[in-house]
């Protein structure tokens, strides 16, 4: 399948400056895609666009993967109702290392260049940037951006000069990578269209050359209407210390029936034939959840490796056959009676006492698959404490 056909079939088409999509099927293109270090891990939202980039690589295009050490110092204001808090430089360094490690895992075996935009911004003087970059941006265009209008209009929280300038910084990234690495295409999520176009305009004005943008749609949870990967428990992370491989597997296993076809196409590298075959099996008997089981295994394998995917699959099978497994996260406590709220917090199933009490009141806590509402609970080694559908901890 040609790349243009693959992107259409998988649902990776949103907006693009390319008028002829067959250009993607011709000579190799050098493209870039990047993530800001707002956390020390990517989420499954970032993973969707990473998978889009994987298909470009698999079809012979050259990848430059960027971590935004400079842009991360400011923070992208798009989609934010109020000003971000600036992150300490030490935290940004830690976050950059975390994202770089995830690039290596998700793009294992792929050929790509890794860059950090702080490397070229750290030596640029303020006046030089205004003369060389700021001079070529129209204030009218920037003020017309939807997120700027929402922040400066009636009831808006306002916007700082720093966040207002974010689009110029990202635009310069594209210009720099065009000059230094021959990058002529930027990949991004739908919410980055405006920032990406800034680079296209800058390259046209300063270099007299053509460059392009390709954006993929934001993946939505068809059951909730919210961004995919945003749960009541928070984001779903690629970092195993933030979302364990077992919890990660459970997240995909519990994917809604209405969205599982989209998730299989976006989040796996399975062939069209394999996807269509498992969907046919799923539609014949949705109760067996064949599509969700394959999805969970494939995405966990991609992010955490074959061994962790196998362990998570085995743990799930044992769990639902009534047996706990060593693959499930564990908490060590003294056998006997415990305060339920304290136990939930210690086990990491609730972030605070108030959250633990709320979970209890709402009937969201189970011990060995039996709902508990009591303030005290008696546990022994091997018991399985559960919150919601996806969060399990074994008592050891």
Coordinates of N, CA, C and O in Angstrom, one line a residue, residues 96-239:
X96 N 13.2 16.0 29.3 CA 13.8 15.8 27.9 C 14.4 14.4 27.9 O 14.2 13.7 26.9
X97 N 15.0 14.0 28.9 CA 15.7 12.6 29.0 C 14.6 11.5 28.9 O 14.8 10.5 28.2
X98 N 13.5 11.8 29.6 CA 12.4 10.8 29.5 C 11.8 10.6 28.2 O 11.6 9.5 27.7
X99 N 11.6 11.7 27.5 CA 11.0 11.7 26.1 C 12.0 11.1 25.1 O 11.6 10.3 24.3
X100 N 13.3 11.4 25.2 CA 14.3 10.9 24.4 C 14.3 9.3 24.5 O 14.4 8.6 23.5
X101 N 14.2 8.8 25.7 CA 14.2 7.4 25.9 C 13.0 6.7 25.3 O 13.1 5.6 24.7
X102 N 11.9 7.4 25.3 CA 10.7 6.9 24.7 C 10.7 6.9 23.2 O 10.2 6.0 22.5
X103 N 11.4 7.9 22.6 CA 11.6 7.9 21.2 C 12.4 6.6 20.8 O 12.1 5.9 19.8
X104 N 13.4 6.2 21.6 CA 14.2 5.1 21.3 C 13.4 3.8 21.3 O 13.6 2.8 20.6
X105 N 12.4 3.7 22.3 CA 11.6 2.5 22.4 C 10.5 2.5 21.3 O 10.4 1.4 20.6
X106 N 9.8 3.6 21.1 CA 8.7 3.5 20.1 C 9.3 3.4 18.7 O 8.6 2.8 17.8
X107 N 10.4 4.0 18.4 CA 11.0 4.0 17.1 C 12.2 3.0 17.0 O 13.1 3.2 16.2
X108 N 12.2 2.0 17.9 CA 13.3 1.0 17.9 C 13.5 0.4 16.5 O 12.5 -0.1 15.9
X109 N 14.7 0.3 16.1 CA 15.0 -0.3 14.8 C 14.8 0.6 13.6 O 15.1 0.3 12.5
X110 N 14.3 1.9 13.9 CA 14.1 2.8 12.8 C 15.3 3.8 12.8 O 15.9 4.1 13.8
X111 N 15.5 4.3 11.6 CA 16.6 5.3 11.4 C 16.0 6.7 11.6 O 15.1 7.1 10.8
X112 N 16.6 7.5 12.5 CA 16.1 8.9 12.7 C 17.2 9.7 13.3 O 18.1 9.2 14.0
X113 N 17.1 11.0 13.1 CA 18.0 12.0 13.8 C 17.2 12.5 15.0 O 16.0 12.8 14.9
X114 N 18.0 12.7 16.1 CA 17.3 13.3 17.3 C 17.9 14.7 17.5 O 19.1 14.9 17.5
X115 N 17.1 15.7 17.7 CA 17.5 17.0 17.9 C 16.7 17.7 19.1 O 15.6 17.2 19.4
X116 N 17.4 18.7 19.7 CA 16.8 19.4 20.8 C 16.8 20.9 20.4 O 17.9 21.4 20.2
X117 N 15.7 21.6 20.3 CA 15.7 23.0 19.8 C 16.4 23.9 20.7 O 16.8 25.1 20.3
X118 N 16.7 23.5 22.0 CA 17.5 24.4 22.8 C 18.9 24.6 22.3 O 19.5 25.7 22.5
X119 N 19.4 23.6 21.6 CA 20.8 23.7 21.1 C 21.0 24.9 20.1 O 22.0 25.4 20.0
X120 N 20.0 25.2 19.3 CA 20.1 26.4 18.4 C 19.6 27.7 19.0 O 19.9 28.7 18.6
X121 N 18.7 27.6 20.0 CA 18.2 28.8 20.5 C 19.1 29.4 21.6 O 19.0 30.6 21.8
X122 N 19.9 28.6 22.3 CA 20.7 29.1 23.4 C 21.7 30.2 22.9 O 22.1 31.0 23.8
X123 N 22.0 30.2 21.7 CA 23.0 31.2 21.2 C 22.4 32.3 20.5 O 23.2 33.2 20.0
X124 N 21.1 32.4 20.3 CA 20.5 33.5 19.6 C 20.2 34.7 20.5 O 19.6 34.5 21.5
X125 N 20.7 35.9 20.1 CA 20.4 37.1 20.9 C 19.0 37.6 20.6 O 18.4 37.3 19.6
X126 N 18.5 38.3 21.6 CA 17.1 38.8 21.5 C 16.9 39.7 20.3 O 16.0 39.6 19.5
X127 N 17.8 40.7 20.1 CA 17.7 41.6 19.0 C 17.9 40.9 17.6 O 17.2 41.2 16.7
X128 N 18.8 39.9 17.6 CA 18.9 39.1 16.4 C 17.6 38.4 16.0 O 17.3 38.4 14.9
X129 N 17.0 37.8 17.0 CA 15.7 37.1 16.8 C 14.7 38.1 16.3 O 13.9 37.7 15.4
X130 N 14.6 39.2 16.9 CA 13.6 40.2 16.4 C 13.8 40.6 14.9 O 12.9 40.7 14.1
X131 N 15.1 40.9 14.6 CA 15.4 41.3 13.2 C 15.2 40.1 12.2 O 14.7 40.3 11.1
X132 N 15.7 38.9 12.6 CA 15.8 37.8 11.6 C 14.5 37.1 11.6 O 14.2 36.4 10.5
X133 N 13.7 37.1 12.6 CA 12.5 36.3 12.7 C 11.2 37.1 12.9 O 10.3 37.2 12.1
X134 N 11.2 37.9 14.0 CA 10.1 38.7 14.4 C 9.6 39.7 13.3 O 8.4 39.9 13.1
X135 N 10.6 40.2 12.5 CA 10.3 41.1 11.4 C 9.4 40.5 10.4 O 8.7 41.3 9.6
X136 N 9.4 39.2 10.3 CA 8.7 38.6 9.2 C 7.3 38.0 9.6 O 6.7 37.2 8.8
X137 N 6.9 38.3 10.8 CA 5.6 37.8 11.3 C 4.6 38.9 11.3 O 4.9 40.0 11.8
X138 N 3.4 38.7 10.8 CA 2.4 39.7 10.9 C 1.6 39.6 12.2 O 1.1 38.5 12.6
X139 N 1.5 40.7 12.9 CA 0.8 40.8 14.2 C -0.7 40.5 13.9 O -1.4 39.8 14.7
X140 N -1.2 40.9 12.7 CA -2.6 40.7 12.4 C -2.9 39.2 12.3 O -3.9 38.7 12.9
X141 N -2.0 38.4 11.7 CA -2.2 37.0 11.6 C -2.2 36.3 13.0 O -3.0 35.5 13.3
X142 N -1.2 36.7 13.8 CA -1.1 36.2 15.1 C -2.3 36.5 16.0 O -2.8 35.6 16.7
X143 N -2.8 37.7 15.9 CA -3.9 38.1 16.7 C -5.2 37.4 16.2 O -6.2 37.3 17.0
X144 N -5.2 36.9 15.0 CA -6.4 36.3 14.5 C -6.5 34.8 14.9 O -7.5 34.2 14.7
X145 N -5.4 34.3 15.5 CA -5.4 32.9 16.0 C -6.5 32.7 17.0 O -6.7 33.5 17.9
X146 N -7.3 31.6 16.9 CA -8.4 31.3 17.7 C -8.0 31.3 19.2 O -8.7 31.9 20.1
X147 N -6.9 30.7 19.6 CA -6.5 30.6 21.0 C -6.2 32.0 21.5 O -6.4 32.3 22.7
X148 N -5.6 32.9 20.7 CA -5.3 34.2 21.1 C -6.5 35.0 21.4 O -6.7 35.7 22.4
X149 N -7.5 34.9 20.5 CA -8.8 35.6 20.6 C -9.5 35.1 21.9 O -10.1 36.0 22.6
X150 N -9.4 33.8 22.2 CA -10.1 33.4 23.4 C -9.4 33.9 24.7 O -10.1 34.0 25.7
X151 N -8.1 34.1 24.6 CA -7.4 34.6 25.8 C -7.5 36.1 26.0 O -7.5 36.6 27.1
X152 N -7.6 36.9 24.9 CA -7.6 38.3 25.1 C -9.0 38.9 24.9 O -9.3 40.1 25.2
X153 N -10.0 38.1 24.5 CA -11.4 38.6 24.4 C -12.1 38.7 25.7 O -11.5 38.5 26.8
X154 N -13.3 39.0 25.7 CA -14.1 39.2 26.9 C -14.1 37.9 27.8 O -14.4 36.9 27.2
X155 N -13.8 38.0 29.0 CA -13.7 36.9 29.9 C -12.5 36.1 29.8 O -12.3 35.1 30.5
X156 N -11.6 36.4 28.9 CA -10.3 35.7 28.7 C -9.4 36.0 29.9 O -9.5 37.0 30.6
X157 N -8.4 35.1 30.1 CA -7.4 35.3 31.2 C -6.2 36.1 30.8 O -5.3 36.3 31.6
X158 N -6.1 36.5 29.5 CA -5.0 37.2 29.1 C -3.9 36.3 28.6 O -3.9 35.1 28.8
X159 N -2.9 36.8 27.9 CA -1.7 36.0 27.5 C -0.5 36.8 27.6 O -0.4 38.0 27.3
X160 N 0.6 36.2 28.0 CA 1.9 36.9 28.2 C 2.6 37.0 26.8 O 2.3 36.3 25.9
X161 N 3.5 37.9 26.8 CA 4.3 38.1 25.6 C 5.1 36.8 25.2 O 5.3 36.4 24.1
X162 N 5.5 36.1 26.3 CA 6.3 34.8 26.1 C 5.4 33.8 25.4 O 5.8 33.2 24.4
X163 N 4.2 33.6 25.9 CA 3.3 32.6 25.2 C 2.9 33.0 23.9 O 2.7 32.2 22.9
X164 N 2.6 34.3 23.7 CA 2.2 34.9 22.4 C 3.3 34.6 21.4 O 3.0 34.4 20.2
X165 N 4.6 34.6 21.8 CA 5.7 34.4 20.9 C 6.0 33.0 20.6 O 6.9 32.7 19.8
X166 N 5.3 32.0 21.2 CA 5.6 30.6 21.0 C 5.6 30.2 19.5 O 6.4 29.5 19.0
X167 N 4.6 30.8 18.8 CA 4.5 30.4 17.4 C 5.7 30.8 16.6 O 6.1 30.1 15.6
X168 N 6.3 32.0 17.0 CA 7.5 32.4 16.3 C 8.7 31.4 16.5 O 9.5 31.1 15.6
X169 N 8.8 30.9 17.8 CA 9.8 30.0 18.1 C 9.7 28.7 17.3 O 10.6 28.2 16.7
X170 N 8.4 28.2 17.3 CA 8.2 26.9 16.5 C 8.5 27.1 15.0 O 9.0 26.3 14.3
X171 N 8.1 28.3 14.5 CA 8.3 28.6 13.1 C 9.8 28.6 12.8 O 10.2 28.1 11.8
X172 N 10.6 29.2 13.7 CA 12.1 29.2 13.5 C 12.6 27.8 13.5 O 13.6 27.5 12.8
X173 N 12.1 26.9 14.3 CA 12.5 25.5 14.3 C 12.5 24.9 12.9 O 13.4 24.3 12.5
X174 N 11.4 25.1 12.2 CA 11.2 24.6 10.9 C 12.2 25.2 10.0 O 12.9 24.5 9.2
X175 N 12.4 26.5 10.1 CA 13.4 27.2 9.2 C 14.8 26.7 9.5 O 15.6 26.4 8.6
X176 N 15.2 26.5 10.8 CA 16.5 26.0 11.1 C 16.7 24.6 10.6 O 17.8 24.3 10.0
X177 N 15.7 23.7 10.7 CA 15.9 22.3 10.3 C 15.8 22.3 8.7 O 16.5 21.4 8.1
X178 N 15.2 23.2 8.1 CA 15.2 23.3 6.6 C 16.6 23.6 6.2 O 17.1 23.0 5.2
X179 N 17.2 24.6 6.9 CA 18.6 25.0 6.5 C 19.6 24.0 6.8 O 20.6 23.7 6.0
X180 N 19.5 23.3 8.0 CA 20.6 22.5 8.5 C 20.4 21.0 8.1 O 21.4 20.3 7.9
X181 N 19.2 20.5 7.9 CA 19.0 19.1 7.6 C 18.1 18.9 6.4 O 17.7 17.7 6.2
X182 N 17.7 19.9 5.7 CA 16.9 19.7 4.5 C 15.5 19.3 4.8 O 14.9 18.7 3.9
X183 N 15.0 19.6 6.0 CA 13.6 19.3 6.3 C 12.6 20.1 5.5 O 12.7 21.4 5.5
X184 N 11.7 19.5 4.8 CA 10.7 20.2 4.0 C 9.3 19.9 4.4 O 8.3 20.4 3.8
X185 N 9.1 19.1 5.4 CA 7.7 18.7 5.9 C 7.7 18.6 7.4 O 8.6 18.0 8.0
X186 N 6.7 19.2 8.0 CA 6.5 19.1 9.4 C 5.2 18.2 9.6 O 4.2 18.5 9.0
X187 N 5.3 17.2 10.5 CA 4.2 16.4 10.9 C 3.7 17.0 12.3 O 4.5 17.3 13.1
X188 N 2.4 17.0 12.5 CA 1.9 17.5 13.8 C 0.5 17.0 14.0 O -0.2 16.5 13.1
X189 N 0.0 17.3 15.2 CA -1.4 17.0 15.5 C -2.3 18.2 15.0 O -1.7 19.3 14.7
X190 N -3.6 18.0 14.9 CA -4.5 19.0 14.4 C -4.4 20.3 15.1 O -4.5 21.4 14.6
X191 N -4.1 20.2 16.5 CA -4.0 21.5 17.3 C -2.8 22.3 17.0 O -2.6 23.4 17.5
X192 N -1.8 21.8 16.2 CA -0.6 22.5 15.9 C -0.6 23.1 14.5 O 0.5 23.6 14.1
X193 N -1.7 23.1 13.8 CA -1.7 23.6 12.5 C -1.2 25.0 12.4 O -0.4 25.4 11.5
X194 N -1.7 25.9 13.2 CA -1.3 27.3 13.1 C 0.2 27.5 13.4 O 0.8 28.3 12.7
X195 N 0.7 26.9 14.4 CA 2.1 27.0 14.7 C 3.0 26.4 13.6 O 4.1 27.0 13.3
X196 N 2.5 25.4 12.9 CA 3.3 24.7 11.9 C 3.3 25.6 10.6 O 4.3 25.7 9.9
X197 N 2.2 26.3 10.3 CA 2.1 27.2 9.2 C 3.1 28.3 9.3 O 3.6 28.9 8.4
X198 N 3.4 28.7 10.6 CA 4.4 29.8 10.8 C 5.7 29.5 10.2 O 6.4 30.3 9.6
X199 N 6.1 28.2 10.3 CA 7.4 27.8 9.7 C 7.4 27.8 8.2 O 8.3 28.2 7.5
X200 N 6.2 27.4 7.6 CA 6.1 27.4 6.1 C 6.2 28.8 5.6 O 6.9 29.1 4.6
X201 N 5.6 29.8 6.3 CA 5.7 31.2 5.9 C 7.1 31.7 6.0 O 7.6 32.5 5.2
X202 N 7.7 31.4 7.1 CA 9.1 31.9 7.3 C 10.1 31.3 6.3 O 10.9 32.1 5.7
X203 N 9.9 30.1 5.9 CA 10.8 29.5 4.9 C 10.5 30.2 3.5 O 11.5 30.4 2.7
X204 N 9.3 30.4 3.2 CA 8.9 31.1 2.0 C 9.5 32.5 1.9 O 10.1 32.9 0.9
X205 N 9.4 33.2 3.0 CA 9.9 34.6 3.0 C 11.4 34.8 3.0 O 11.9 35.6 2.3
X206 N 12.1 33.9 3.8 CA 13.5 34.1 4.0 C 14.3 33.2 3.0 O 15.4 33.6 2.6
X207 N 13.8 32.1 2.5 CA 14.5 31.2 1.6 C 13.9 31.2 0.2 O 14.6 30.6 -0.7
X208 N 12.7 31.7 0.1 CA 12.1 31.6 -1.2 C 11.8 30.2 -1.7 O 11.7 29.9 -2.9
X209 N 11.6 29.3 -0.7 CA 11.4 27.9 -1.0 C 10.1 27.4 -0.5 O 9.5 28.0 0.4
X210 N 9.7 26.2 -1.0 CA 8.4 25.6 -0.6 C 8.6 24.6 0.5 O 9.6 23.8 0.4
X211 N 7.8 24.6 1.4 CA 7.8 23.5 2.5 C 6.3 23.2 2.8 O 5.4 24.0 2.4
X212 N 6.1 22.2 3.6 CA 4.7 21.7 3.8 C 4.5 21.2 5.2 O 5.4 20.9 6.0
X213 N 3.2 21.1 5.5 CA 2.7 20.6 6.8 C 1.7 19.5 6.6 O 0.9 19.6 5.6
X214 N 1.8 18.5 7.4 CA 0.8 17.4 7.4 C 0.3 17.2 8.8 O 1.2 16.9 9.7
X215 N -0.9 17.4 9.1 CA -1.4 17.2 10.4 C -2.4 16.0 10.4 O -3.2 15.7 9.5
X216 N -2.4 15.2 11.6 CA -3.3 14.2 11.8 C -4.4 14.6 12.8 O -4.1 15.5 13.6
X217 N -5.5 14.0 12.8 CA -6.6 14.4 13.7 C -6.3 14.0 15.1 O -5.6 13.1 15.3
X218 N -6.8 14.8 16.1 CA -6.7 14.4 17.5 C -7.7 13.2 17.6 O -8.8 13.2 17.2
X219 N -7.2 12.1 18.3 CA -8.0 10.9 18.5 C -8.9 11.1 19.6 O -8.5 11.5 20.7
X220 N -10.2 10.9 19.4 CA -11.2 11.1 20.4 C -11.8 9.8 20.9 O -11.9 8.8 20.1
X221 N -12.1 9.7 22.2 CA -12.8 8.6 22.7 C -14.2 8.6 22.3 O -15.0 9.5 22.7
X222 N -14.7 7.7 21.5 CA -16.0 7.7 21.0 C -17.1 7.6 22.1 O -18.2 7.9 21.9
X223 N -16.7 7.0 23.2 CA -17.6 6.7 24.3 C -17.9 8.0 25.1 O -19.0 8.2 25.7
X224 N -16.8 8.8 25.3 CA -16.9 10.0 26.2 C -16.9 11.3 25.5 O -17.3 12.3 26.0
X225 N -16.4 11.3 24.2 CA -16.3 12.5 23.5 C -15.1 13.4 23.9 O -14.9 14.5 23.4
X226 N -14.3 12.8 24.8 CA -13.1 13.5 25.2 C -11.8 13.1 24.4 O -11.9 12.0 23.7
X227 N -10.7 13.8 24.6 CA -9.5 13.3 24.0 C -9.1 11.9 24.4 O -9.2 11.6 25.6
X228 N -8.8 11.1 23.5 CA -8.4 9.7 23.8 C -7.2 9.7 24.7 O -6.2 10.3 24.5
X229 N -7.3 8.8 25.8 CA -6.2 8.7 26.7 C -6.4 9.5 28.0 O -5.6 9.4 28.9
X230 N -7.4 10.4 28.0 CA -7.7 11.2 29.2 C -8.8 10.4 30.0 O -9.9 10.4 29.5
X231 N -8.5 9.8 31.1 CA -9.4 9.1 31.9 C -9.7 9.8 33.2 O -9.1 10.8 33.5
X232 N -10.7 9.2 33.9 CA -11.0 9.9 35.2 C -9.8 9.7 36.2 O -9.8 10.5 37.2
X233 N -8.9 8.8 35.9 CA -7.7 8.7 36.7 C -6.6 9.5 36.2 O -5.5 9.4 36.8
X234 N -6.7 10.2 35.2 CA -5.7 11.0 34.6 C -5.2 10.5 33.3 O -5.8 9.6 32.7
X235 N -4.1 11.0 32.8 CA -3.6 10.6 31.5 C -3.0 9.2 31.5 O -2.6 8.7 32.6
X236 N -3.0 8.5 30.3 CA -2.3 7.2 30.2 C -1.0 7.5 29.6 O -0.8 8.0 28.5
X237 N 0.1 7.1 30.3 CA 1.5 7.5 30.0 C 2.2 6.3 29.4 O 1.8 5.1 29.6
X238 N 3.3 6.6 28.6 CA 4.2 5.5 28.1 C 5.2 5.1 29.1 O 5.8 4.0 29.0
X239 N 5.5 5.9 30.1 CA 6.5 5.6 31.1 C 5.9 4.6 32.1 O 4.9 4.8 32.7

